[in-house]
Coordinates of N, CA and C in Angstrom, one line a residue:
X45 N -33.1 -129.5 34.6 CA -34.3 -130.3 34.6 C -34.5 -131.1 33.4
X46 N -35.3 -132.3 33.6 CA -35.2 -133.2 32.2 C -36.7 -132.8 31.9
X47 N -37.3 -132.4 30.8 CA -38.5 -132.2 30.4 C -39.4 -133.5 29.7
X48 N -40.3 -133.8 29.5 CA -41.0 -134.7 28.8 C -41.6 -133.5 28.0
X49 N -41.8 -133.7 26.6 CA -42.2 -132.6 25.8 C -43.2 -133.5 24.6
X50 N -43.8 -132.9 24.2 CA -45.2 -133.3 23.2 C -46.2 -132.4 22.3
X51 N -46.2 -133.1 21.6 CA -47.3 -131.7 20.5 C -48.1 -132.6 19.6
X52 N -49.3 -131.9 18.9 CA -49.5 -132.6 17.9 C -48.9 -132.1 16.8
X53 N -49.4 -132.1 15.5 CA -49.4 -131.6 14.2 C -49.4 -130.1 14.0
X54 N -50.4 -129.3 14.6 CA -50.7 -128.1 14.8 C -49.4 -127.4 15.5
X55 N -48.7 -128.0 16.6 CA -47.8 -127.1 17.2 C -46.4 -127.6 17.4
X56 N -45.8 -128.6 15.6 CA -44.6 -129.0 15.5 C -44.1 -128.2 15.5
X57 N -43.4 -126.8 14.8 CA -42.7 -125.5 15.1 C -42.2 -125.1 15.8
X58 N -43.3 -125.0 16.7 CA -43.7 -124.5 18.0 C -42.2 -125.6 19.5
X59 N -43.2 -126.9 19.2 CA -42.3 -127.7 20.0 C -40.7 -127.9 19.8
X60 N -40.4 -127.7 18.6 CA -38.9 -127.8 18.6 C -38.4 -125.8 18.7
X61 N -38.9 -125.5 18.8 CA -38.2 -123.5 19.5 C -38.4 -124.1 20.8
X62 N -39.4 -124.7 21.2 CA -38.9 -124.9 22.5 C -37.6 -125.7 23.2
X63 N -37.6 -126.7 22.3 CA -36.8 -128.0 22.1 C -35.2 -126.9 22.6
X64 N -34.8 -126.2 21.1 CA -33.9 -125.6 21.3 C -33.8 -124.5 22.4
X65 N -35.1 -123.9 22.8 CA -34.2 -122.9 24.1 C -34.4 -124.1 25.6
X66 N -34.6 -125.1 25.3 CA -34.4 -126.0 26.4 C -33.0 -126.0 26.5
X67 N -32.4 -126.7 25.3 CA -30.8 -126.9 24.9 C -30.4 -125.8 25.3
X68 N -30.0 -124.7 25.2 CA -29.3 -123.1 25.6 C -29.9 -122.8 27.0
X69 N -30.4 -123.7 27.5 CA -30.6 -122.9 28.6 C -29.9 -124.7 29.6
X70 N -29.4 -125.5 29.2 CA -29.0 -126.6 30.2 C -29.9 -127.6 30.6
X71 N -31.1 -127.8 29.8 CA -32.0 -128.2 30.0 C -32.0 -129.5 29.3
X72 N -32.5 -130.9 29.6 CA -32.8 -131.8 28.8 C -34.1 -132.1 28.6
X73 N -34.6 -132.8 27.4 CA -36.0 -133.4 27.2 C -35.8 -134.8 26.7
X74 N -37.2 -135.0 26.9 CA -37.6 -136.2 26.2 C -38.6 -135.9 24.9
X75 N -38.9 -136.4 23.6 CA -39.7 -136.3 22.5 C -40.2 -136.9 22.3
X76 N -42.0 -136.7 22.8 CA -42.9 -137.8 22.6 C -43.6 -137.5 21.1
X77 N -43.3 -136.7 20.5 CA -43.6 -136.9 19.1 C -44.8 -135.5 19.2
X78 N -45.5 -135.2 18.0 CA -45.0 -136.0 16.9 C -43.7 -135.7 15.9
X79 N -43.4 -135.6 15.1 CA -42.3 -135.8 14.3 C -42.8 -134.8 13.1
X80 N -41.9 -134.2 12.3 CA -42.8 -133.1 10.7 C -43.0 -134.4 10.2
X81 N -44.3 -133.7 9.7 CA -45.4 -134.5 8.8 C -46.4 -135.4 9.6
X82 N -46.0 -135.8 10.7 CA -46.8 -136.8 11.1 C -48.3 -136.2 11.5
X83 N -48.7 -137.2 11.7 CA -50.0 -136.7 12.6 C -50.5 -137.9 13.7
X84 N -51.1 -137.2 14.6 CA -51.7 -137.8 16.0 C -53.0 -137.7 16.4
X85 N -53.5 -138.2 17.0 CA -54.1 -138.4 18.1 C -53.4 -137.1 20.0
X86 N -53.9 -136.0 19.8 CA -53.3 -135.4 20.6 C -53.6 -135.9 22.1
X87 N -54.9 -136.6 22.4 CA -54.2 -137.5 23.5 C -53.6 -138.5 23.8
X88 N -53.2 -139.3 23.0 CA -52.0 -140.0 23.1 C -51.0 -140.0 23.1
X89 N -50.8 -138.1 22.7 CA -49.2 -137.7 23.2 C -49.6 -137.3 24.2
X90 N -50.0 -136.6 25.0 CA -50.6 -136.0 26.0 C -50.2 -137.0 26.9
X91 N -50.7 -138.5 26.8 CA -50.8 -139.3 28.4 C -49.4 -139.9 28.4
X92 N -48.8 -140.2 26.8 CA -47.4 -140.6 26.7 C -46.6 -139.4 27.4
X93 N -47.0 -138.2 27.2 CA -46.0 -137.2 27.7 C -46.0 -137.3 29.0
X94 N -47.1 -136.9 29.9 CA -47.1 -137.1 31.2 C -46.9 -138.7 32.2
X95 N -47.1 -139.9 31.2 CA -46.5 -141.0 32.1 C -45.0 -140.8 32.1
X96 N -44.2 -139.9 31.4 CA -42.8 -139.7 31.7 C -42.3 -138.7 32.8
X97 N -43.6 -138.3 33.3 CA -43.7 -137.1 34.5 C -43.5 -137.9 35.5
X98 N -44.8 -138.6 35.9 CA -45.7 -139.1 36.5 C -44.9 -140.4 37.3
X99 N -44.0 -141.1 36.4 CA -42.9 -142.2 36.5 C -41.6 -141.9 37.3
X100 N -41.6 -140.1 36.9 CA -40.3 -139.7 37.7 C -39.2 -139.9 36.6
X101 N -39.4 -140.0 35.3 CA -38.3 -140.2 34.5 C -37.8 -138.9 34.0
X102 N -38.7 -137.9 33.8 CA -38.8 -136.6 34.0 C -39.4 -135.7 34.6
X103 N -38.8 -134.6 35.1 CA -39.2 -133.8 36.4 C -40.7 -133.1 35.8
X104 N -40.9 -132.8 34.5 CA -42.3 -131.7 34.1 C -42.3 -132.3 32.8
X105 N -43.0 -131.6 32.6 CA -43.8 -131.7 31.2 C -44.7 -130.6 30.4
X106 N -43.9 -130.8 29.4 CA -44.5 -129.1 28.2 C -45.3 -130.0 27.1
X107 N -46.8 -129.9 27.1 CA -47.5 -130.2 25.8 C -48.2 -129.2 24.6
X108 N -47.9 -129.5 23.5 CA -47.8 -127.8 22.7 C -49.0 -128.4 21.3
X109 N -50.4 -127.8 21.5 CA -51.0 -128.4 20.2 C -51.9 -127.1 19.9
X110 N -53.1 -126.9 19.2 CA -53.3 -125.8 18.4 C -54.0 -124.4 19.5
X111 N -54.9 -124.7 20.7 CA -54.8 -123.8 21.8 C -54.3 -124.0 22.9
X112 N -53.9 -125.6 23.5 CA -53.6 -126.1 24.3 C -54.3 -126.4 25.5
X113 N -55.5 -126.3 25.3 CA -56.6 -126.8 26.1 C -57.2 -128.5 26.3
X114 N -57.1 -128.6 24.9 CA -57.4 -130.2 24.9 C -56.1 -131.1 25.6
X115 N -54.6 -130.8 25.1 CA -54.1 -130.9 26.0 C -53.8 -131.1 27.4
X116 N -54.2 -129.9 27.9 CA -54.4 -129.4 29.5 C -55.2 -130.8 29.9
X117 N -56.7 -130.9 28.9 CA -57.7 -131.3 29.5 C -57.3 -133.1 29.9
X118 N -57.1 -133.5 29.2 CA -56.6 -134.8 28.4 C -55.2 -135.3 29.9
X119 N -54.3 -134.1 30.0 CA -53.2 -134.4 30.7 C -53.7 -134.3 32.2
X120 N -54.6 -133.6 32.5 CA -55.2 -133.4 33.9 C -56.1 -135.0 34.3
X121 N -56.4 -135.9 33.6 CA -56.6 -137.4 33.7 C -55.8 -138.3 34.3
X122 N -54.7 -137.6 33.7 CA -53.5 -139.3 34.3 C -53.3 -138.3 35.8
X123 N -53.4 -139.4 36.8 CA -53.1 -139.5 38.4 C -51.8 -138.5 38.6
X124 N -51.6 -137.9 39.6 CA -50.5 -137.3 40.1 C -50.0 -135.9 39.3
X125 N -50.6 -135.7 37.5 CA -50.7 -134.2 37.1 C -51.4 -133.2 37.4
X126 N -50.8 -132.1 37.6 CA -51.2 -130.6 37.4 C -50.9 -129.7 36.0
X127 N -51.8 -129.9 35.0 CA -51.4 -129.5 34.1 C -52.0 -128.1 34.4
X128 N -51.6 -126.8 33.6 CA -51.8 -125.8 33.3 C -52.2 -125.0 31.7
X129 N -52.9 -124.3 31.1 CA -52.8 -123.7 30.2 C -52.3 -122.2 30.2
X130 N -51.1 -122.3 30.1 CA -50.4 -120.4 30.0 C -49.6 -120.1 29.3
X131 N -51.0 -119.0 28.7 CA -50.8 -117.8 27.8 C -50.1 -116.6 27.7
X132 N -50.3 -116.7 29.8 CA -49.6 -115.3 29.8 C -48.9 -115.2 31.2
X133 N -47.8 -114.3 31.5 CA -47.1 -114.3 32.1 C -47.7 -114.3 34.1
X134 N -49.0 -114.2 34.1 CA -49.2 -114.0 35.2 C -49.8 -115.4 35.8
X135 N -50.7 -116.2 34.9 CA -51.1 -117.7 34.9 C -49.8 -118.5 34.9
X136 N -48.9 -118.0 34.4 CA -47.8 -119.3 34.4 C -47.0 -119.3 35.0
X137 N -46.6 -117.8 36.2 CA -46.2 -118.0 37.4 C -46.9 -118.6 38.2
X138 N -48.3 -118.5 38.1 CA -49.0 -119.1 39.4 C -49.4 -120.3 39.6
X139 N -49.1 -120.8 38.3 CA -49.0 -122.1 38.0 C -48.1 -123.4 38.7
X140 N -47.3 -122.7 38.7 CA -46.1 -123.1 39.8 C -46.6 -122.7 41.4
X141 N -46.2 -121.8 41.3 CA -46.2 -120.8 42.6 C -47.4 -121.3 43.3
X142 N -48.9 -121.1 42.7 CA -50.1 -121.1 43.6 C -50.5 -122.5 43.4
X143 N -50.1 -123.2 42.6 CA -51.0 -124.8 42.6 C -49.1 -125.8 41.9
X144 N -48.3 -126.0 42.3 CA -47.1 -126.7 41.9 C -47.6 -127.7 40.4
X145 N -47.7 -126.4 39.7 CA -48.2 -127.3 38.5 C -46.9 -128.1 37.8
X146 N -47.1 -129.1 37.2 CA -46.2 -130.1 36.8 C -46.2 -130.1 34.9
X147 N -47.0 -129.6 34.3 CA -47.3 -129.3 33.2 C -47.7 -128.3 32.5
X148 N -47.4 -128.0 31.8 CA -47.4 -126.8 31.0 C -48.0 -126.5 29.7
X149 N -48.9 -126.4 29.6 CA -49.8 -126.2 28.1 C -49.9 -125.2 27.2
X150 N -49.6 -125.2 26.3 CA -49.8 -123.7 25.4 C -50.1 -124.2 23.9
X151 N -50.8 -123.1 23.5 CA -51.7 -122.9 22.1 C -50.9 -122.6 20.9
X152 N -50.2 -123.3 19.9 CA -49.6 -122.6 18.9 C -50.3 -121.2 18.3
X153 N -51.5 -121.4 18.2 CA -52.1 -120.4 17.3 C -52.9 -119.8 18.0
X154 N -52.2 -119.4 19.6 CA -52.5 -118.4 20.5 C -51.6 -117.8 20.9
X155 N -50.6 -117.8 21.2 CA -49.1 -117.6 21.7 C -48.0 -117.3 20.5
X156 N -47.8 -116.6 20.0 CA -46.7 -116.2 19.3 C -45.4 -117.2 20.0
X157 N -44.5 -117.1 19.0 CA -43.9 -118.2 19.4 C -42.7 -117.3 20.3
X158 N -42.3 -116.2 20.2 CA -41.2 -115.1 20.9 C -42.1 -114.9 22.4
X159 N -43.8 -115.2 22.4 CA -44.2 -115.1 23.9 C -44.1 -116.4 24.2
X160 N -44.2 -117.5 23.8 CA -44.3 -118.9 24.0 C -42.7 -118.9 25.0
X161 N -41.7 -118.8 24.2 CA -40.8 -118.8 25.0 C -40.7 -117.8 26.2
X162 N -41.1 -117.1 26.3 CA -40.6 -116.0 27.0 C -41.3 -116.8 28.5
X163 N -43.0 -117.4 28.4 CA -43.5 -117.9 29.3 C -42.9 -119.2 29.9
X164 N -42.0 -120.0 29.0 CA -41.3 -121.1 29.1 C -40.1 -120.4 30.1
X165 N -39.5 -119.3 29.6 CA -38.3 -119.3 30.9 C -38.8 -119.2 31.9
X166 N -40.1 -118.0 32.5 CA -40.8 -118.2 33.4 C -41.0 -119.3 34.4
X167 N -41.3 -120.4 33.3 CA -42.1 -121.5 34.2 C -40.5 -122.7 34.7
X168 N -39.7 -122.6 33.8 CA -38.7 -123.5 33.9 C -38.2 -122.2 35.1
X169 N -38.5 -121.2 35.5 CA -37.5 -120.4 36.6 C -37.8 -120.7 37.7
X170 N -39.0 -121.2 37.5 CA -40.0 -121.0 39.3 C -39.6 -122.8 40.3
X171 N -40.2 -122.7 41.3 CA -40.3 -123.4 42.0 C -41.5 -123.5 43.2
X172 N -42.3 -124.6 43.4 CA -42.8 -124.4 44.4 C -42.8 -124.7 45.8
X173 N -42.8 -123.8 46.5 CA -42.2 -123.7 47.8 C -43.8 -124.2 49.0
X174 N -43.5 -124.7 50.4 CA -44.4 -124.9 51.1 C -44.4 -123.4 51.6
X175 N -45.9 -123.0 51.6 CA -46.6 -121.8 52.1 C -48.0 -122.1 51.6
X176 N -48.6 -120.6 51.7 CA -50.6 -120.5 51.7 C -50.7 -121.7 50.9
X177 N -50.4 -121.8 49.8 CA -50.9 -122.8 49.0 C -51.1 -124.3 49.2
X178 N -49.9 -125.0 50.2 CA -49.5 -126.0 50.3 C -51.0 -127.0 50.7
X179 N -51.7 -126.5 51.3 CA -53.1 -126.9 52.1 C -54.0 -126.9 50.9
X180 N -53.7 -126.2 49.9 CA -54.5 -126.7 48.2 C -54.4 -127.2 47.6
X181 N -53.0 -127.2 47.4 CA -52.7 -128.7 46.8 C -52.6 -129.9 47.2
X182 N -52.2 -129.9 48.3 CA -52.7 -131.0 48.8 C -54.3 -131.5 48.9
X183 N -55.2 -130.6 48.8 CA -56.4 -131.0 48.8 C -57.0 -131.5 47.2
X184 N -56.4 -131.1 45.7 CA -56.2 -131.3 44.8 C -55.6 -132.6 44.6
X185 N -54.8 -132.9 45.2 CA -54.6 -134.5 45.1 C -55.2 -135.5 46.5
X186 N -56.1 -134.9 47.3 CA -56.9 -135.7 47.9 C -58.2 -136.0 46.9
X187 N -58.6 -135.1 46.6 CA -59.9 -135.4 45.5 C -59.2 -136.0 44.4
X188 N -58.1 -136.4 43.9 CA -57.6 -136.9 42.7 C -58.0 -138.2 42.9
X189 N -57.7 -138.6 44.1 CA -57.6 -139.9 44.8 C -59.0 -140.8 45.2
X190 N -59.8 -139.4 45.2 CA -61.2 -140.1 45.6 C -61.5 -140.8 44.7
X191 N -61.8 -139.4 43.5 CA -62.0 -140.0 42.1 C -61.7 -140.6 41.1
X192 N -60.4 -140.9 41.6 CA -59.4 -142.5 40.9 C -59.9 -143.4 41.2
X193 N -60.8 -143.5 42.3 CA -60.9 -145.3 42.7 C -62.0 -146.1 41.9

C-alpha cells in the first residue's frame, strides 16, 4: 500500500517510527511534512495529507500530531475521507472493518510509540469487505454529499 503520512511538530518522532515500520513491512509513503525543527499549521498538513488520498495517489492516510483529534477533525472536511482517531486496538479495527475508514489518526502524547505501532500493523492488516456495514457507509457518504453542496 502507498501511504500519504503527516504530522505536526508535536508528533515528528512519532511519524518517522512510523515511516520506518512502513519500510519493513513493504510499504510505501508519501511525506507531507513536517520536517525536525519545523513547524505547522496542523491543518494544512492534514488537507495536504488527505488530497493525496482522496486523488487516488495514495491508497490511506496516517496523520500523527499531539492527541490526534484536531487532525481527525480537520481531515473529516475534505470530501470522500473517513478519518479515525485510534488509540486502541479495538477502535482501529473497526475503523476499517465497521466504517472503511481511509485515515488514521493518533496522539503522540497519548499512544506510546511501541502501541502506536502495534495499532498501525492492525490497521495496515485489515480490509473492508461488503457486509452489515456496507448500508452505513454508504449512508456517510450520502450526507457528505448533501452537505458539500
Amino acid at each position: 500500500m502507498k501511504i500519504s503520512i503527516g504530522c505536526d511538530e508535536a508528533a515528528y518522532e512519532l511519524k518517522e517510527a512510523i515511516k520506518k515500520r512502513l519500510e519493513e513491512t513493504g510499504h510505501t509513503y508519501v511525506d507531507n511534512g513536517v520536517e525536525a525543527g519545523e513547524s505547522a499549521l496542523y491543518p494544512d498538513v492534514a488537507v495536504k495529507t488527505c488530497e493525496k488520498v482522496t486523488s487516488g495517489e495514495c491508497d490511506r492516510g496516517i496523520l500523527v500530531c499531539g492527541t490526534g483529534i484536531g487532525m481527525a477533525m480537520t481531515a473529516n472536511k475534505v470530501p470522500g475521507i473517513r478519518a479515525a482517531v485510534c488509540h486502541d486496538p479495538f477502535s482501529t479495527e473497526r475503523s476499517i472493518l465497521s466504517n472503511d475508514g481511509n485515515v488514521m489518526c493518533m496522539g503522540a502524547r497519548v499512544v506510546a510509540p511501541q502501541l502506536a505501532l502495534y495499532l498501525l500493523d492492525i490497521w495496515m492488516g485489515l480490509e473492508f469487505k461488503d457486509g452489515p456495514s456496507t448500508e452505513k457507509v454508504e449512508r456517510i457518504t450520502y450526507y457528505e454529499k448533501q452537505f458539500s453542496k
